[in-house]
PDB file of C-alpha atoms in Angstrom:
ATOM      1  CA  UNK A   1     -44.516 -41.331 -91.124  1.00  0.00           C
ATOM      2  CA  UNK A   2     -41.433 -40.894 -89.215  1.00  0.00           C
ATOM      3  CA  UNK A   3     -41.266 -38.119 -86.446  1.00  0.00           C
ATOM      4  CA  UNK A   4     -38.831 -35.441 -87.683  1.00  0.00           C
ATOM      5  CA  UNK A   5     -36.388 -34.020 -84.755  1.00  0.00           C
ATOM      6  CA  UNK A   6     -35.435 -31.028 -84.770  1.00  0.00           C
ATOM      7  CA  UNK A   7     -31.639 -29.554 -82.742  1.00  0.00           C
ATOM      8  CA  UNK A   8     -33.957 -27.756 -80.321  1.00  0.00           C
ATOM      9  CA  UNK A   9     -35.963 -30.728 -79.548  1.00  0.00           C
ATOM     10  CA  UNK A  10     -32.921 -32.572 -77.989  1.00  0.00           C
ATOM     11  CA  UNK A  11     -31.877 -31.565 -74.693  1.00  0.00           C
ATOM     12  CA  UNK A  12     -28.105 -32.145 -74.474  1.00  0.00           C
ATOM     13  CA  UNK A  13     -26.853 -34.928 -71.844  1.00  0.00           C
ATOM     14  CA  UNK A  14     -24.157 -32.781 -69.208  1.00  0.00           C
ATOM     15  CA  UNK A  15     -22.138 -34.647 -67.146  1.00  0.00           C
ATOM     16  CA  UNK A  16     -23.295 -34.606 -63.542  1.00  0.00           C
ATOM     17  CA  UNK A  17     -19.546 -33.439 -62.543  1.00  0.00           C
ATOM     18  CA  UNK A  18     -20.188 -30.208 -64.724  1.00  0.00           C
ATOM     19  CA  UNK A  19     -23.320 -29.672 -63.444  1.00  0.00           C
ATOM     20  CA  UNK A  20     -21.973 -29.576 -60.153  1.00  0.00           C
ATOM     21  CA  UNK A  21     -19.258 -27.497 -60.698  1.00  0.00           C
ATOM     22  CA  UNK A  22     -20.291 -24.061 -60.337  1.00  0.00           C
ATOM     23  CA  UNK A  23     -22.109 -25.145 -57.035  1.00  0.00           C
ATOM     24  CA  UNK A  24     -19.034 -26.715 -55.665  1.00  0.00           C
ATOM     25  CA  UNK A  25     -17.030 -23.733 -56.670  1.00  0.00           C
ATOM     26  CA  UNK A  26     -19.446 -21.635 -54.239  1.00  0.00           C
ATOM     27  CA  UNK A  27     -19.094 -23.912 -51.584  1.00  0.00           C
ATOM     28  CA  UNK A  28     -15.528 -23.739 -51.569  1.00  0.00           C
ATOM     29  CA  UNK A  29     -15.041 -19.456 -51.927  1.00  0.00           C
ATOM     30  CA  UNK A  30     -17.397 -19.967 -48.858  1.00  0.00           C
ATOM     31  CA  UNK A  31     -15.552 -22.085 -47.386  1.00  0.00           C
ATOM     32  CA  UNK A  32     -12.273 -20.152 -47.336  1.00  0.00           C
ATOM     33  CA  UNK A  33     -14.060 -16.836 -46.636  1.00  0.00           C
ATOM     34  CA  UNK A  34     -15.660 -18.515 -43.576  1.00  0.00           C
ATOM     35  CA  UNK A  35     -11.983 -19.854 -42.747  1.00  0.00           C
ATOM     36  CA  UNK A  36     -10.089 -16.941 -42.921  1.00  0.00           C
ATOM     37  CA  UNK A  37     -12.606 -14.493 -40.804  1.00  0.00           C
ATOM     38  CA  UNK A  38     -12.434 -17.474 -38.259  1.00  0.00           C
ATOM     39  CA  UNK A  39      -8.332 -16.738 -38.586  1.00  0.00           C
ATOM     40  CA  UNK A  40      -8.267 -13.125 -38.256  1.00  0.00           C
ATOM     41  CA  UNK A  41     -10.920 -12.963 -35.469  1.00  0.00           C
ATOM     42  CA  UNK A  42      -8.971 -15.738 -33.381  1.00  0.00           C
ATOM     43  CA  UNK A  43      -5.802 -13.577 -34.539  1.00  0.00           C
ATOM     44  CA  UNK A  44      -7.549 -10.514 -32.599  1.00  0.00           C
ATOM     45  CA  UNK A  45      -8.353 -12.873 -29.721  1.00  0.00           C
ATOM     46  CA  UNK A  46      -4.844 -14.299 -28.798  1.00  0.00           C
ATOM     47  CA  UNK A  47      -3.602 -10.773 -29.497  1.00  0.00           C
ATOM     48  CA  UNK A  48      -5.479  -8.998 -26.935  1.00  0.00           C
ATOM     49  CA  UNK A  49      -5.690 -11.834 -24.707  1.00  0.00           C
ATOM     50  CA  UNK A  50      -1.913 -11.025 -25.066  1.00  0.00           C
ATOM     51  CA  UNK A  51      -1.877  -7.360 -24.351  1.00  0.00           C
ATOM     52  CA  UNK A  52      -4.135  -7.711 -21.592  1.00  0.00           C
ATOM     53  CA  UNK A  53      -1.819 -10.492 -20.137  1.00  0.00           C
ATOM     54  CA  UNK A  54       0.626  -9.718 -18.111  1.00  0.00           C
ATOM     55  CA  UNK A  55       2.289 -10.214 -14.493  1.00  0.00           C
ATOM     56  CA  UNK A  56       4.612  -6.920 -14.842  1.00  0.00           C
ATOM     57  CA  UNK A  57       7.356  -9.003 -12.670  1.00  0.00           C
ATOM     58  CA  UNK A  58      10.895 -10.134 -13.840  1.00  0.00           C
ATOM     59  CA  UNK A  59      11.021 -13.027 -14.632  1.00  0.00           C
ATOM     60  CA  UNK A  60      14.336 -15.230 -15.372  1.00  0.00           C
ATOM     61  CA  UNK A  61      14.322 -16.382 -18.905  1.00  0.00           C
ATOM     62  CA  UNK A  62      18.073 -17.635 -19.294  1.00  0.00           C
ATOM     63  CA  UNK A  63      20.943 -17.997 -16.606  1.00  0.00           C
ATOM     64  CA  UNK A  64      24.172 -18.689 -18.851  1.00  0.00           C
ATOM     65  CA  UNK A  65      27.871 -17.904 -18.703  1.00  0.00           C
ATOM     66  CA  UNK A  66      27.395 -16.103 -15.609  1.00  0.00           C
ATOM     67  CA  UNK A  67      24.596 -13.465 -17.919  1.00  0.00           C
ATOM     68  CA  UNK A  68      20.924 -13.782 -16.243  1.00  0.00           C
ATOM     69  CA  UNK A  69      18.427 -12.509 -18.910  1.00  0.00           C
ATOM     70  CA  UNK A  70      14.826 -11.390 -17.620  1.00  0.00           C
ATOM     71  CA  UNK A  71      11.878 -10.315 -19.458  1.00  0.00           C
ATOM     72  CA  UNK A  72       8.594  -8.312 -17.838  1.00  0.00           C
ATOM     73  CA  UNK A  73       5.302  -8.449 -19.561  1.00  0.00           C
ATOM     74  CA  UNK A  74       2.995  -5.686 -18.296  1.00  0.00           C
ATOM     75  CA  UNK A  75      -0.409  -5.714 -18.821  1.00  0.00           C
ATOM     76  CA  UNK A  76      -1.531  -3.499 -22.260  1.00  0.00           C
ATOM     77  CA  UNK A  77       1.990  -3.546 -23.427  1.00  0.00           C
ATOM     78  CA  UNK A  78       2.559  -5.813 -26.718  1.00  0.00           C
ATOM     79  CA  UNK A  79       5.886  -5.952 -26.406  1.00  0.00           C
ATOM     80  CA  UNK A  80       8.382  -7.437 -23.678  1.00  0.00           C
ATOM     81  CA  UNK A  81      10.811  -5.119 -21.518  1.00  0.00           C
ATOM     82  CA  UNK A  82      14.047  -7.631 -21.156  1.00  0.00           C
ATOM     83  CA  UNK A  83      17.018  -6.873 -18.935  1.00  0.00           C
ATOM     84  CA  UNK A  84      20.187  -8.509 -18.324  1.00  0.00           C
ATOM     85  CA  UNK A  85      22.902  -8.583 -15.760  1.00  0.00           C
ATOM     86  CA  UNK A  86      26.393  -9.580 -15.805  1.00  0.00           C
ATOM     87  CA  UNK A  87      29.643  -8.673 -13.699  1.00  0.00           C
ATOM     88  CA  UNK A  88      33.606  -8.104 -15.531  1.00  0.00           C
ATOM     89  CA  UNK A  89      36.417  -6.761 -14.521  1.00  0.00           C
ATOM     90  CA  UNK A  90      37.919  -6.994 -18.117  1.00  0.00           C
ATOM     91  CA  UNK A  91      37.067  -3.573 -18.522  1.00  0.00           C
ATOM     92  CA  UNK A  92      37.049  -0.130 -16.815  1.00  0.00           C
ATOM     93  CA  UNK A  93      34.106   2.287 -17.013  1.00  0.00           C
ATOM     94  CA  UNK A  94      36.224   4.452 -19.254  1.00  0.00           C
ATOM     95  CA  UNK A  95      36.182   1.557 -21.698  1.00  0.00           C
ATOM     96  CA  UNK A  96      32.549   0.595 -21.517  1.00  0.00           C
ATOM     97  CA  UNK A  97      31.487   4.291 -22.455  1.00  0.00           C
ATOM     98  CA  UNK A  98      33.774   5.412 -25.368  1.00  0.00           C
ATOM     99  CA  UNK A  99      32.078   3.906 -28.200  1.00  0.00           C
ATOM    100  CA  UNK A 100      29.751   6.633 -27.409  1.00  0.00           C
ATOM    101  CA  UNK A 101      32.503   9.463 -28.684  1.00  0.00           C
ATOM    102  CA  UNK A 102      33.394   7.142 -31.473  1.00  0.00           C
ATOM    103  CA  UNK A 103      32.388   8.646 -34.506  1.00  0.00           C
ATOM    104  CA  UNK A 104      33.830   6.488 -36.478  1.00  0.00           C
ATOM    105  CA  UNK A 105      30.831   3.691 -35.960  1.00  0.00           C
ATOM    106  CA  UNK A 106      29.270   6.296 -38.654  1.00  0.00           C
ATOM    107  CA  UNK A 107      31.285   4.315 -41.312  1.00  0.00           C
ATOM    108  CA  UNK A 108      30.377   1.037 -40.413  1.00  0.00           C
ATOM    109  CA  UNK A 109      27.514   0.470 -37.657  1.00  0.00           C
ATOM    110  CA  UNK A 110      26.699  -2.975 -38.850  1.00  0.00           C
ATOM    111  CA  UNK A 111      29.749  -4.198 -36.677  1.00  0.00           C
ATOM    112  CA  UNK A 112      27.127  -3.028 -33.391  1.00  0.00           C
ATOM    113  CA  UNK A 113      23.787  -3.649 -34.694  1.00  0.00           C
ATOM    114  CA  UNK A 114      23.734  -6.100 -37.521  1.00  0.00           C
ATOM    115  CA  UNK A 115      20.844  -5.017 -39.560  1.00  0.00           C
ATOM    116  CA  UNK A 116      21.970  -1.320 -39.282  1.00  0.00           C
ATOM    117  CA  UNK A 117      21.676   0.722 -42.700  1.00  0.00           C
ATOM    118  CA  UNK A 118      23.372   3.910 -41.176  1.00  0.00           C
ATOM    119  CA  UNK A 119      24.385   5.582 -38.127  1.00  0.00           C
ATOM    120  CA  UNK A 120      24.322   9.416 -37.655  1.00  0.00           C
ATOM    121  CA  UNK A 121      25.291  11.645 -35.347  1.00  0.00           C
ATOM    122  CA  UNK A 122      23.166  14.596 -35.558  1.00  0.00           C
ATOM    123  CA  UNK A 123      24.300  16.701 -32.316  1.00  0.00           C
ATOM    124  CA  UNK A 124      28.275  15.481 -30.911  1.00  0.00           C
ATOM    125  CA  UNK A 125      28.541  14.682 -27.183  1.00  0.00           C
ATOM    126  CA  UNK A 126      28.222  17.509 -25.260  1.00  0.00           C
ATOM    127  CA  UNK A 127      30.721  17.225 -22.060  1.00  0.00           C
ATOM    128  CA  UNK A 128      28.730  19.648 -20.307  1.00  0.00           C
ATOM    129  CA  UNK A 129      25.418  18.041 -20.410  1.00  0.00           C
ATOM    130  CA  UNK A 130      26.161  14.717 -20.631  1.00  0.00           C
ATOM    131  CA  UNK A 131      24.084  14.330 -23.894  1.00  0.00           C
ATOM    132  CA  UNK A 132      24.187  13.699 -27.602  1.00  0.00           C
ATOM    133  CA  UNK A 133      21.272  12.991 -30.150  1.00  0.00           C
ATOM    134  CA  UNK A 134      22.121  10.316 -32.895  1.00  0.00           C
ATOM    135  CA  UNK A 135      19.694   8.385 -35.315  1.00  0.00           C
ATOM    136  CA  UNK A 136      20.173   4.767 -36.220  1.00  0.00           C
ATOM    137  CA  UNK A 137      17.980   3.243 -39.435  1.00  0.00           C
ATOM    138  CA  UNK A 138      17.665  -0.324 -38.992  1.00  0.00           C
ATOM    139  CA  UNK A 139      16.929  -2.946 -42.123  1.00  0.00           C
ATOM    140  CA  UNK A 140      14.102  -5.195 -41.483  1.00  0.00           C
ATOM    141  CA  UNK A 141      12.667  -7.916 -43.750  1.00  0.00           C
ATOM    142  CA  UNK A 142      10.586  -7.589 -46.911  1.00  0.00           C
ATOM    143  CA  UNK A 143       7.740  -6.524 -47.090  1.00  0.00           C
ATOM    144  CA  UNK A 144       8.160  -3.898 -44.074  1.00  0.00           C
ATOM    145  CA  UNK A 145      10.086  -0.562 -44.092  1.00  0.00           C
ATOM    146  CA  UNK A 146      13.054   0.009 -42.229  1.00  0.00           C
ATOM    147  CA  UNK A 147      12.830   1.563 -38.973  1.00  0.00           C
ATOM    148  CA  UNK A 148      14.266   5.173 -37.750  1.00  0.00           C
ATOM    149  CA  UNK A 149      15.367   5.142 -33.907  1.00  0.00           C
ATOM    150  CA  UNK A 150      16.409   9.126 -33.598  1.00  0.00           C
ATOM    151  CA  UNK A 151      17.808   8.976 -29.429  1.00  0.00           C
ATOM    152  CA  UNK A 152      19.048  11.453 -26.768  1.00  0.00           C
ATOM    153  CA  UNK A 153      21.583   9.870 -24.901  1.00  0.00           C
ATOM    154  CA  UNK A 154      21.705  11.158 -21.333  1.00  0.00           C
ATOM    155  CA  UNK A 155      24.438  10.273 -19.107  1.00  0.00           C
ATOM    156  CA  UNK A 156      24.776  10.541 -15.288  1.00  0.00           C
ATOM    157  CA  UNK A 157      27.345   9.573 -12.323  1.00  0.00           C
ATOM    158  CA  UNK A 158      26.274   9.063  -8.518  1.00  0.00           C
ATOM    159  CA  UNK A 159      28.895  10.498  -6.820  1.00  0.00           C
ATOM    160  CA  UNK A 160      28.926   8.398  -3.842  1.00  0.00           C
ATOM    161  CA  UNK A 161      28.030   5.182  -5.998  1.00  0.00           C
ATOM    162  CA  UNK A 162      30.161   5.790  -8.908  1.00  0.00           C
ATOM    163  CA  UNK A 163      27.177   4.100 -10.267  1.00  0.00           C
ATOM    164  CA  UNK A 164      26.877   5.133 -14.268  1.00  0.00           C
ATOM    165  CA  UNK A 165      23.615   5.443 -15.916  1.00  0.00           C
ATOM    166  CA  UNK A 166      22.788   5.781 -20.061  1.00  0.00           C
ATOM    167  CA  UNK A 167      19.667   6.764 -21.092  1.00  0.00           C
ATOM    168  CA  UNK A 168      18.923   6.723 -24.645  1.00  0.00           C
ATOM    169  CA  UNK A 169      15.323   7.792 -25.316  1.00  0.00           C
ATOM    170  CA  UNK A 170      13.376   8.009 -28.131  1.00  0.00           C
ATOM    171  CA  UNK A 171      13.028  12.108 -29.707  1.00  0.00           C
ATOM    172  CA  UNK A 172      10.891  11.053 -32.841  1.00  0.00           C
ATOM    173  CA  UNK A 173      10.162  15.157 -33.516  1.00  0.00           C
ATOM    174  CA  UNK A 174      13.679  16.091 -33.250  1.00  0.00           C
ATOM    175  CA  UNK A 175      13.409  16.445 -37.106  1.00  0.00           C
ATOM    176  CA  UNK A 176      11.311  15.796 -39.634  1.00  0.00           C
ATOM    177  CA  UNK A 177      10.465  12.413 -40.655  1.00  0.00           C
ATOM    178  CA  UNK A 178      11.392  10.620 -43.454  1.00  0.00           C
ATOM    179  CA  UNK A 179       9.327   9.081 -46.325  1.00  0.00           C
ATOM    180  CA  UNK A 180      11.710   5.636 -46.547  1.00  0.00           C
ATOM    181  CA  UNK A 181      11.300   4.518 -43.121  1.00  0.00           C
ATOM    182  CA  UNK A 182       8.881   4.045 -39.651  1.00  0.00           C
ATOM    183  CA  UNK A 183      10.331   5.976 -36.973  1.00  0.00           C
ATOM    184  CA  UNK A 184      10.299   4.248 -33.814  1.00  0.00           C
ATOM    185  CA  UNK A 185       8.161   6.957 -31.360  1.00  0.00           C
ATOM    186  CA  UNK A 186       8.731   4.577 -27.934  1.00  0.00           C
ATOM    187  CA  UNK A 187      12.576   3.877 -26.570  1.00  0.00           C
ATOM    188  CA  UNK A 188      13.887   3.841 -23.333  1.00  0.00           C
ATOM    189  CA  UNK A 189      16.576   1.771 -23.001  1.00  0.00           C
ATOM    190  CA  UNK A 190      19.139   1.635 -20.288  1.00  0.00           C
ATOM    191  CA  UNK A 191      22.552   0.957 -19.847  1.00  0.00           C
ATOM    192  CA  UNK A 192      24.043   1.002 -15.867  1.00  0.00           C
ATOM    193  CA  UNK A 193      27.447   0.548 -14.728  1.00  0.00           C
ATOM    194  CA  UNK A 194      28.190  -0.396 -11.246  1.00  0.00           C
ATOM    195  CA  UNK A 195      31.587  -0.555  -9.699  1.00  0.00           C
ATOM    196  CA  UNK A 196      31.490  -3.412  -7.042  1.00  0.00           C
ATOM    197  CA  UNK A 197      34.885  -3.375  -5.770  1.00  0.00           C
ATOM    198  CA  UNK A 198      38.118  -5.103  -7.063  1.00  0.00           C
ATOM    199  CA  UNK A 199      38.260  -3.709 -10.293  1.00  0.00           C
ATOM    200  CA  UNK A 200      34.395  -5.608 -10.894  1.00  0.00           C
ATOM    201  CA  UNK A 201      31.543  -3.653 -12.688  1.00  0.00           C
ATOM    202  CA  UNK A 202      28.479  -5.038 -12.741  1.00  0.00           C
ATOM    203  CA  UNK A 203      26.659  -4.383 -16.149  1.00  0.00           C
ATOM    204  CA  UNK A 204      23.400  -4.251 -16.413  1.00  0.00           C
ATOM    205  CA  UNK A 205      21.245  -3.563 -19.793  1.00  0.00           C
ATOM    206  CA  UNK A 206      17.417  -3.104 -20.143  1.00  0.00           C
ATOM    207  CA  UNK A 207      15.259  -2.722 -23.513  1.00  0.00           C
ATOM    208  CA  UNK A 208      12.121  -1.141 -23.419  1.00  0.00           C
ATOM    209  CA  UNK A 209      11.568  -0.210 -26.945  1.00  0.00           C
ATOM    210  CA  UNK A 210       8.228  -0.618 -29.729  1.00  0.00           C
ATOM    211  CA  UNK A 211       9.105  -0.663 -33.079  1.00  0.00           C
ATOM    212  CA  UNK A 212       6.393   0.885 -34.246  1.00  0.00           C
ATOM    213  CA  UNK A 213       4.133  -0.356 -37.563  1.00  0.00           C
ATOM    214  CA  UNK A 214       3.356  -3.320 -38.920  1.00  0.00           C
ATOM    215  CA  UNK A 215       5.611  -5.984 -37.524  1.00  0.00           C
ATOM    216  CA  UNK A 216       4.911  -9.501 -36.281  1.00  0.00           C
ATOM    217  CA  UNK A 217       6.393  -8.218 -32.864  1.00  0.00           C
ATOM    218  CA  UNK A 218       5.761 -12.115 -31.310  1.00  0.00           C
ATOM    219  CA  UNK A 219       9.485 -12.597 -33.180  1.00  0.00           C
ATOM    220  CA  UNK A 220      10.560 -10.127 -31.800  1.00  0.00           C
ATOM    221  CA  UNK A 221       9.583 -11.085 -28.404  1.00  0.00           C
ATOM    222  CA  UNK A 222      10.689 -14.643 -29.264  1.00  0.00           C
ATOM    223  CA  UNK A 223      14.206 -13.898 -30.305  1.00  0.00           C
ATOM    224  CA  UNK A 224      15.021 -10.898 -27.926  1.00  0.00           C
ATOM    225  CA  UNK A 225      16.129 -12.555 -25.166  1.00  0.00           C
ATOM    226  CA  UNK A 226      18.842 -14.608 -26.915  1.00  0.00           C
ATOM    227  CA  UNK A 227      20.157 -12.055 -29.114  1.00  0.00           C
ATOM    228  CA  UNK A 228      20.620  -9.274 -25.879  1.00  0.00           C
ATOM    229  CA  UNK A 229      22.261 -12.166 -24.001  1.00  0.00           C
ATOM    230  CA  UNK A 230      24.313 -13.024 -26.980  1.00  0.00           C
ATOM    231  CA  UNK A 231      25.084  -9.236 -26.876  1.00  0.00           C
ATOM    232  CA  UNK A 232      26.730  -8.795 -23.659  1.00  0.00           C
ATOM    233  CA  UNK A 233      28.496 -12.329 -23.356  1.00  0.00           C
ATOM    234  CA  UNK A 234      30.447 -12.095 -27.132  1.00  0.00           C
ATOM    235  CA  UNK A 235      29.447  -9.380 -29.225  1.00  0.00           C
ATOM    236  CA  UNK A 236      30.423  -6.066 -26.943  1.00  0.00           C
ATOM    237  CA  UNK A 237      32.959  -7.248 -24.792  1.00  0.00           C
ATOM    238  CA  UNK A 238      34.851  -8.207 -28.747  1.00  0.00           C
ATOM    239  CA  UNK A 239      34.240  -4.310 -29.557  1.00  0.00           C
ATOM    240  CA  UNK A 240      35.508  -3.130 -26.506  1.00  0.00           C
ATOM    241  CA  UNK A 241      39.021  -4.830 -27.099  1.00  0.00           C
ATOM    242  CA  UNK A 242      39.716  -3.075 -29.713  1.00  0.00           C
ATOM    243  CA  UNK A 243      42.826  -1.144 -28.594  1.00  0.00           C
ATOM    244  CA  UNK A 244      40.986   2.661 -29.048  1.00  0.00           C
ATOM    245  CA  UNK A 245      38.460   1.514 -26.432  1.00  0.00           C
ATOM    246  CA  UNK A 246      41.067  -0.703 -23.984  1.00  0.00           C
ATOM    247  CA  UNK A 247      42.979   2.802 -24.019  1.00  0.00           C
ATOM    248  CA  UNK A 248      39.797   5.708 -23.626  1.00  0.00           C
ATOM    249  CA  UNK A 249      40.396   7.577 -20.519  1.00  0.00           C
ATOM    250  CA  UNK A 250      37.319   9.545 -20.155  1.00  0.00           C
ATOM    251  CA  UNK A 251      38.472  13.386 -18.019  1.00  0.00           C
ATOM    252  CA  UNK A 252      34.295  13.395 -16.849  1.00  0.00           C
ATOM    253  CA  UNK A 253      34.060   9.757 -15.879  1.00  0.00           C
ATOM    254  CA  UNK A 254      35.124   8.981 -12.106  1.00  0.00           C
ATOM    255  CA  UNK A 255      36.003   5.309 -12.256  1.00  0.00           C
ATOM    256  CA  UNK A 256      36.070   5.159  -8.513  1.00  0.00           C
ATOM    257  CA  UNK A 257      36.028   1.559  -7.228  1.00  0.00           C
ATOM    258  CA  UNK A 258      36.630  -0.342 -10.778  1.00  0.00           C
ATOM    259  CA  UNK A 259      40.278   1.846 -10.464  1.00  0.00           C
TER     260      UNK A 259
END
């Protein structure tokens, strides 16, 4: 008599890769979770090894077309402060400072700050204090917002020096913040005109600014340097001959020695 067999009796044949498959599919979400924390943890490394780093000297970055461009890194600080330096006699100190009366940037800031989205003047220059308050929104690259810089610009003269000073610092409560954007809570930057006789200024420029957020701010310290001494060798002094600036005569600037 034959032996009947039954479905159940037979236990199906599975190919070894199939068998394997759920097993190798384990190892490998493993694998990449086990990756990635190693990432992010040596991410957290290198960045405070970062912020901890620091010298908080100058130090000479680039030295071109008569522009020197130095950056500082002080310890706790993610972000560089950069300065530059440069001497002309192409313009007077009148001419340097009347963008900052010229309200017609309001129409078209993109021509001084590429990635600007607008330009507002929310208090006018005051000729008695030396001040105005004006808020800038800058574009930035998906996926992060744009960024709100609201400044007080504070001007002063030595009046031995002649020496020139603008402050524009950061007054993130002036009013209330908006929804759309990050506004920038740490600014300081500096511009400082010095007359050095024979009609030569000496400018110098430093940025000591955080923009705030989310933001891979290692570009930013990358790219900085270039773009500020780009700034003040081709994109400024090209403003500034436009023939409302070559002609400002500012009544409450003394030009002194740059006459």
């Amino acid at each position: 008599m034959q032996a009947q067999i039954t479905p159940t009796m037979v236990e199906p044949v599975i190919p070894a890769a199939r068998k394997a498959g759920p097993s190798r599919l384990r190892r490998y979400l493993k694998n990449t979770v086990l990756g990635l924390t190693f990432l992010i943890t040596l991410s957290f490394i290198a960045n405070w090894l970062w912020t901890m780093s620091g010298s908080n000297q100058w130090e000479l970055k680039i030295d071109e077309g008569g522009t020197q461009v130095y950056t500082l890194k002080a310890p706790g600080a993610t972000m560089l402060k950069i300065r530059a330096v440069m001497q002309t006699k192409e313009f007077t100190l009148s001419n340097h400072l009347a963008p900052l009366l010229d309200t017609s940037i309001q129409e078209d800031c993109a021509k001084w700050v590429p990635s600007c989205l607008s330009y507002k003047i929310l208090q006018q220059w005051d000729p008695k204090t030396q001040s105005n308050v004006t808020m800038w929104t800058l574009g930035m690259p998906g996926p992060f917002s744009p960024r709100e810089i609201l400044l007080q610009g504070q001007l002063t003269q030595d009046p031995t020096t002649k020496v020139l000073t603008l402050e524009n610092i950061a007054v993130p409560n002036k009013i209330a913040p908006n929804d759309c954007c990050v506004r920038l809570s740490h600014v300081h930057n500096v511009w400082r005109y010095t007359p050095i006789g024979d009609g030569n200024i000496k400018v110098e420029f430093v940025n000591d600014m955080d923009m705030s957020g989310a933001f891979p701010k290692f570009l930013l310290n990358l790219g900085a340097p270039g773009e500020i001494h780009k700034m003040l060798t081709i994109d400024n002094p090209k403003l500034l001959r436009q023939e409302k600036y070559r002609n400002a005569r500012l009544a409450f600037i003394d030009e002194g020695l740059a006459k």
